[in-house]
Coordinates of C-alpha atoms in Angstrom, one line a residue:
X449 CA 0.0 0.0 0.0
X450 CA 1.6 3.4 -1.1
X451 CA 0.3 6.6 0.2
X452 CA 1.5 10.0 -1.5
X453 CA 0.5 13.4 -0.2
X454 CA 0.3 16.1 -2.7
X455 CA 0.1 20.1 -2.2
X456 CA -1.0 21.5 -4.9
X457 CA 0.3 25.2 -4.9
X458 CA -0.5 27.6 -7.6
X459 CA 1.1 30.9 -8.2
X460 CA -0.9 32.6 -10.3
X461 CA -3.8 32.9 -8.2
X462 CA -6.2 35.5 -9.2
X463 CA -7.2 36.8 -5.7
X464 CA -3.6 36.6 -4.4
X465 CA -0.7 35.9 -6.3
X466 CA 2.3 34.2 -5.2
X467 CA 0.3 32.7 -2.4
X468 CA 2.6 29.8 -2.0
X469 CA 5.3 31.8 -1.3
X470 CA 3.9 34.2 1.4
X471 CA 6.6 34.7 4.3
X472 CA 4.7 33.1 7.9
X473 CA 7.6 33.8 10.4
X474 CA 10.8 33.7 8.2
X475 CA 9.8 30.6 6.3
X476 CA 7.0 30.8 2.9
X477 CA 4.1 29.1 3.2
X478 CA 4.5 26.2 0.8
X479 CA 7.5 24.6 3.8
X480 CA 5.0 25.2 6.7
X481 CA 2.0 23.2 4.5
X482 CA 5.2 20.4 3.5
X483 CA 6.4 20.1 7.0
X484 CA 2.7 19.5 8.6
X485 CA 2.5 16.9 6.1
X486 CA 6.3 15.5 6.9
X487 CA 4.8 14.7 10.6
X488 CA 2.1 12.1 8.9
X489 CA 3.5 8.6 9.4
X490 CA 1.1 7.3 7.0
X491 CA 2.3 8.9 4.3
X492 CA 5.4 7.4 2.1
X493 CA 5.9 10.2 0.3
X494 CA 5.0 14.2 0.2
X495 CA 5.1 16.2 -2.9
X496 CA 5.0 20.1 -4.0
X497 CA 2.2 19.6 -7.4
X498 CA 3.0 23.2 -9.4
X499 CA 2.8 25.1 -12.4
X500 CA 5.7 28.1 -11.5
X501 CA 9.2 27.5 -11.3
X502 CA 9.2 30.5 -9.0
X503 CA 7.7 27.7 -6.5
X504 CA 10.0 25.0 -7.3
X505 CA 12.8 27.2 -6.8
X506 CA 11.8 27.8 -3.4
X507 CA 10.9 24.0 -2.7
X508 CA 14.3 22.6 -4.2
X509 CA 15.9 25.7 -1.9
X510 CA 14.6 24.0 1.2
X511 CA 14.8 20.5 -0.2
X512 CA 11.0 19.7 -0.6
X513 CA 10.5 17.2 -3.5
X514 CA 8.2 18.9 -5.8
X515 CA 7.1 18.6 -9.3
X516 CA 5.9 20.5 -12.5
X517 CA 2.1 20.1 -13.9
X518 CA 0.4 22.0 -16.5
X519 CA -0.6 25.9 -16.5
X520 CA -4.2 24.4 -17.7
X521 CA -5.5 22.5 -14.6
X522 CA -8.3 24.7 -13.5
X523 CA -8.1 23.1 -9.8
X524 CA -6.2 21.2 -7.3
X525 CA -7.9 18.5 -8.6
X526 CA -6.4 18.4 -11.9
X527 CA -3.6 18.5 -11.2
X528 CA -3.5 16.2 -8.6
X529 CA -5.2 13.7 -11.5
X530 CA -2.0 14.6 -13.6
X531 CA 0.4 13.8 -10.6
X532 CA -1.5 10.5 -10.6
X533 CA -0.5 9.7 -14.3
X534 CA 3.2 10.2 -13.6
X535 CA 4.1 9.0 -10.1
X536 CA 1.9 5.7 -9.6
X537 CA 0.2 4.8 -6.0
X538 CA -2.8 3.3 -3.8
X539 CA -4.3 6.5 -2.0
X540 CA -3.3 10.4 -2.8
X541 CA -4.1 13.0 -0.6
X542 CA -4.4 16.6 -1.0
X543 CA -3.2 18.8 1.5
X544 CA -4.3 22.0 0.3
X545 CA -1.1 24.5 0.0
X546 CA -2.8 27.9 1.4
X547 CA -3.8 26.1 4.5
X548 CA -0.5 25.7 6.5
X549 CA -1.9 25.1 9.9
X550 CA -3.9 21.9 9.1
X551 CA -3.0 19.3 11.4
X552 CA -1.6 16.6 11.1
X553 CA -3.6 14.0 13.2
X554 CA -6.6 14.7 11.0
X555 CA -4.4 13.8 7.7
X556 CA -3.7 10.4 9.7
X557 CA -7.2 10.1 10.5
X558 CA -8.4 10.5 7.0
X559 CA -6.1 8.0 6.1
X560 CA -7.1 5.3 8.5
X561 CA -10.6 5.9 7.7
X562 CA -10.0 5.7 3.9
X563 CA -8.2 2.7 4.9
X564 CA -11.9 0.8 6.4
X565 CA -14.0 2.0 3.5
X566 CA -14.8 1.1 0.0
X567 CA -15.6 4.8 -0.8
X568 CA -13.4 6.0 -3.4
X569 CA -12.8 9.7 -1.8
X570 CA -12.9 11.0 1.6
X571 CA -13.2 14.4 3.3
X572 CA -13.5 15.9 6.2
X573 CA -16.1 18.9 8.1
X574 CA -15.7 20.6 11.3
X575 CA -18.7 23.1 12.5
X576 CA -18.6 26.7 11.9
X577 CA -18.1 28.6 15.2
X578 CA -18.3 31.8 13.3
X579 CA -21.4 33.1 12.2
X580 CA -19.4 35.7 9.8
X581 CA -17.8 32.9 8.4
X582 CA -21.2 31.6 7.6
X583 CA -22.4 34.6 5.6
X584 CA -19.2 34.8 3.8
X585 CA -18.8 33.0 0.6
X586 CA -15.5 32.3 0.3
X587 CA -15.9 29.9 3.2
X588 CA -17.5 26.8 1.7
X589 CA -19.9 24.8 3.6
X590 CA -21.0 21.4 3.0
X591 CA -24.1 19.2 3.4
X592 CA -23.8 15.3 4.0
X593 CA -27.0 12.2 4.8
X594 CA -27.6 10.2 7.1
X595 CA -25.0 7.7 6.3
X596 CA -22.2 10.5 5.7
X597 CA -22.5 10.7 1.7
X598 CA -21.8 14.4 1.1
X599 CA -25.2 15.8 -0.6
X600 CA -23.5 19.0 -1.8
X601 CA -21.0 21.4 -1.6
X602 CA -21.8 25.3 -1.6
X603 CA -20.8 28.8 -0.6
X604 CA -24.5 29.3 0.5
X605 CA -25.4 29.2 4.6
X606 CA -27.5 25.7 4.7
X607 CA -29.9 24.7 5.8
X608 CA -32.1 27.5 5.9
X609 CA -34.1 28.1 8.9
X610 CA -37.9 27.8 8.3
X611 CA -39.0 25.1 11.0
X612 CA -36.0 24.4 13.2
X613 CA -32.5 25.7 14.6
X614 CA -31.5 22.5 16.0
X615 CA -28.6 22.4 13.1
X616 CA -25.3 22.6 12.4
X617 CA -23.8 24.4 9.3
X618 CA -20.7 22.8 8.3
X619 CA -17.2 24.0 7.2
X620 CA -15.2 21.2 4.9
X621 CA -11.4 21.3 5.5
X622 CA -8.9 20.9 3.0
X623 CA -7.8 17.3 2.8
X624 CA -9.3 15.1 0.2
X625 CA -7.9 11.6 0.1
X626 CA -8.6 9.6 -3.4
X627 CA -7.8 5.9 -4.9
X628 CA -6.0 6.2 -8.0
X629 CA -8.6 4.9 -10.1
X630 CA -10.9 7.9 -9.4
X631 CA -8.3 10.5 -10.1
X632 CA -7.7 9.4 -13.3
X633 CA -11.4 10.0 -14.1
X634 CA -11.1 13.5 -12.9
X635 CA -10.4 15.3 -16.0
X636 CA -13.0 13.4 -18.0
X637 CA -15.8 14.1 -16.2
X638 CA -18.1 16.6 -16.8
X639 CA -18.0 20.2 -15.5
X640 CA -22.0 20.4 -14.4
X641 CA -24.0 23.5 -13.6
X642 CA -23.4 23.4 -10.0
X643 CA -19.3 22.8 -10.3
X644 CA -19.4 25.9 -12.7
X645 CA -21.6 28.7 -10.2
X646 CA -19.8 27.0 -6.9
X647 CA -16.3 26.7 -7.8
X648 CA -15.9 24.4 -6.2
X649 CA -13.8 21.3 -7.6
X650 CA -15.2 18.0 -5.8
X651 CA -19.3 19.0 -7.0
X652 CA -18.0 17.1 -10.4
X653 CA -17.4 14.0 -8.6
X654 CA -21.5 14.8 -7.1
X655 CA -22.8 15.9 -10.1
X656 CA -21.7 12.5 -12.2
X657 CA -23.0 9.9 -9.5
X658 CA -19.5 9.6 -7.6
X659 CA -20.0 9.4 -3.9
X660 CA -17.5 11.0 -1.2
X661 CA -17.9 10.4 2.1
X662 CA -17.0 12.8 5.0
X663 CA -15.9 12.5 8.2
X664 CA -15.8 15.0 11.4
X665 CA -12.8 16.6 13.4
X666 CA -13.0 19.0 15.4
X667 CA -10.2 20.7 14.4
X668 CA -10.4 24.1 12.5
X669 CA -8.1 25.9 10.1
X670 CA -8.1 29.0 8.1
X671 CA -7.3 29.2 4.1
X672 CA -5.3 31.9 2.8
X673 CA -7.5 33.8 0.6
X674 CA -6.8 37.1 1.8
X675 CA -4.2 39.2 3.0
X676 CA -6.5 39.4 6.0
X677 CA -6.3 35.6 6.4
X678 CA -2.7 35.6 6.1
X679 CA -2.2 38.0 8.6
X680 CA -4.4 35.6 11.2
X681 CA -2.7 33.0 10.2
X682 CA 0.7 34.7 10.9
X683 CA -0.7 35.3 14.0
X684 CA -1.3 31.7 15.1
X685 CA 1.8 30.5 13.6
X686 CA 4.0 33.1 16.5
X687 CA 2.0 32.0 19.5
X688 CA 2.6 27.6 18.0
X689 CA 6.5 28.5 17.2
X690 CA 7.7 32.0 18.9
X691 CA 9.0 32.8 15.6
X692 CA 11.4 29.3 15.5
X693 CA 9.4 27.4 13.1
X694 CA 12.2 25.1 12.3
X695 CA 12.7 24.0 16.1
X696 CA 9.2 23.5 16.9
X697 CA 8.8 21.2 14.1
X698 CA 12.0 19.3 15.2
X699 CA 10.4 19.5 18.7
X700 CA 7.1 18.2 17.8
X701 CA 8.1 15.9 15.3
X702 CA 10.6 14.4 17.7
X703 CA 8.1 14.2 20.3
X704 CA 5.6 12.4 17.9
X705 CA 3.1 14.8 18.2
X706 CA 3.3 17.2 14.6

């Protein structure tokens, strides 16, 4: 059984280029997202997915394996289906590369749960605290059944409340975990109506019959789509590593706890 983690990380993002390489005390954020991932035992291998040398410059810089996709993909997704062609494996995972505090216990967790099903992708949700958040739609939200099959994906706040509050509006985080066979179906499916007003990239998989289940964590994390998120998340980063990010991922990973 091989498990690869992939990040994608695209640098010419139309809200905020050069993402990737944002500085989050001293270090960009592509090495903080690589060296969550690094703490996951489960994974055999972790790899930068791009489309600018500018960011594998910076990855071969601080020796993070990475490698060059197509200026094409219109999603993480994609490219993660082309990484799939090249580099040959059981179970990917996408470890999105603007969130760089995602933890890494989740990653394992999504791994051992992909591990016990059948379904052929996996995600995971935690529960909006925030109610701005919930207004806001660059925060997605996501809607599963009874038995965990995510329903839809959407930058709307549901349910609405006609009959009941007893609900919880819920907040997907970025790790999607995939068996190989899925992946390479990716780019051949159709791009339906919902996929094309969302945005977002996994409604394909909905929209042509695929099923993804989700799981829960309770942890939360914050994606870079603003200057505004990346100065809270420069924030949280100094109060985990007092501006020493290379020793408190020694520390932690030493410890067995990053």
């Amino acid at each position: 059984m091989k498990i690869i983690g992939v990040i994608p990380s695209r640098y010419a993002s139309s809200r905020f280029p050069g993402k990737p390489l944002s500085d989050i005390c001293g270090k960009p954020m592509v090495w903080w997202v690589y060296n969550q991932a690094k703490c996951v035992k489960e994974l055999d291998e972790v790899i930068v997915a791009t489309e600018d040398e500018r960011i594998t410059d910076v990855c071969e810089k601080y020796g993070i394996p990475s490698i060059m996709t197509s200026d094409k993909h219109k999603n993480g997704t994609e490219r993660l289906a082309e990484v799939a062609a090249k580099i040959e494996a059981d179970l990917y995972v996408t470890i999105q590369g603007d969130e760089p505090l995602t933890q890494p216990s989740d990653i394992s967790k999504l791994i051992r749960f992909a591990l016990s099903t059948d379904a052929p992708c996996a995600t995971m949700k935690t529960a909006y605290r925030n109610p701005v958040d919930v207004i806001n739609s660059t925060t997605p939200k996501v809607v599963s059944d009874l038995d965990d099959n995510i329903l839809l994906f959407t930058r709307s706040p549901v349910p609405y409340p006609k009959a009941d509050l007893d609900y919880i509006i819920w907040k997907p985080i970025g790790i999607y975990i995939f068996k190989r066979d899925i992946l390479l179906k990716y780019p051949q499916l159709r791009m339906g109506p919902l996929e094309r007003a969302e945005e977002i990239e996994l409604l394909r998989f909905i929209e042509n019959g695929y099923k993804i289940k989700v799981i829960e964590t309770e942890s939360s994390t914050i994606a870079v789509d603003t200057e505004k998120d990346l100065k809270k998340v420069i924030n949280m980063a100094k109060n985990l590593c007092d501006d020493d990010p290379e020793s408190y991922f020694i520390h932690n990973f030493n410890r067995g706890v990053c």
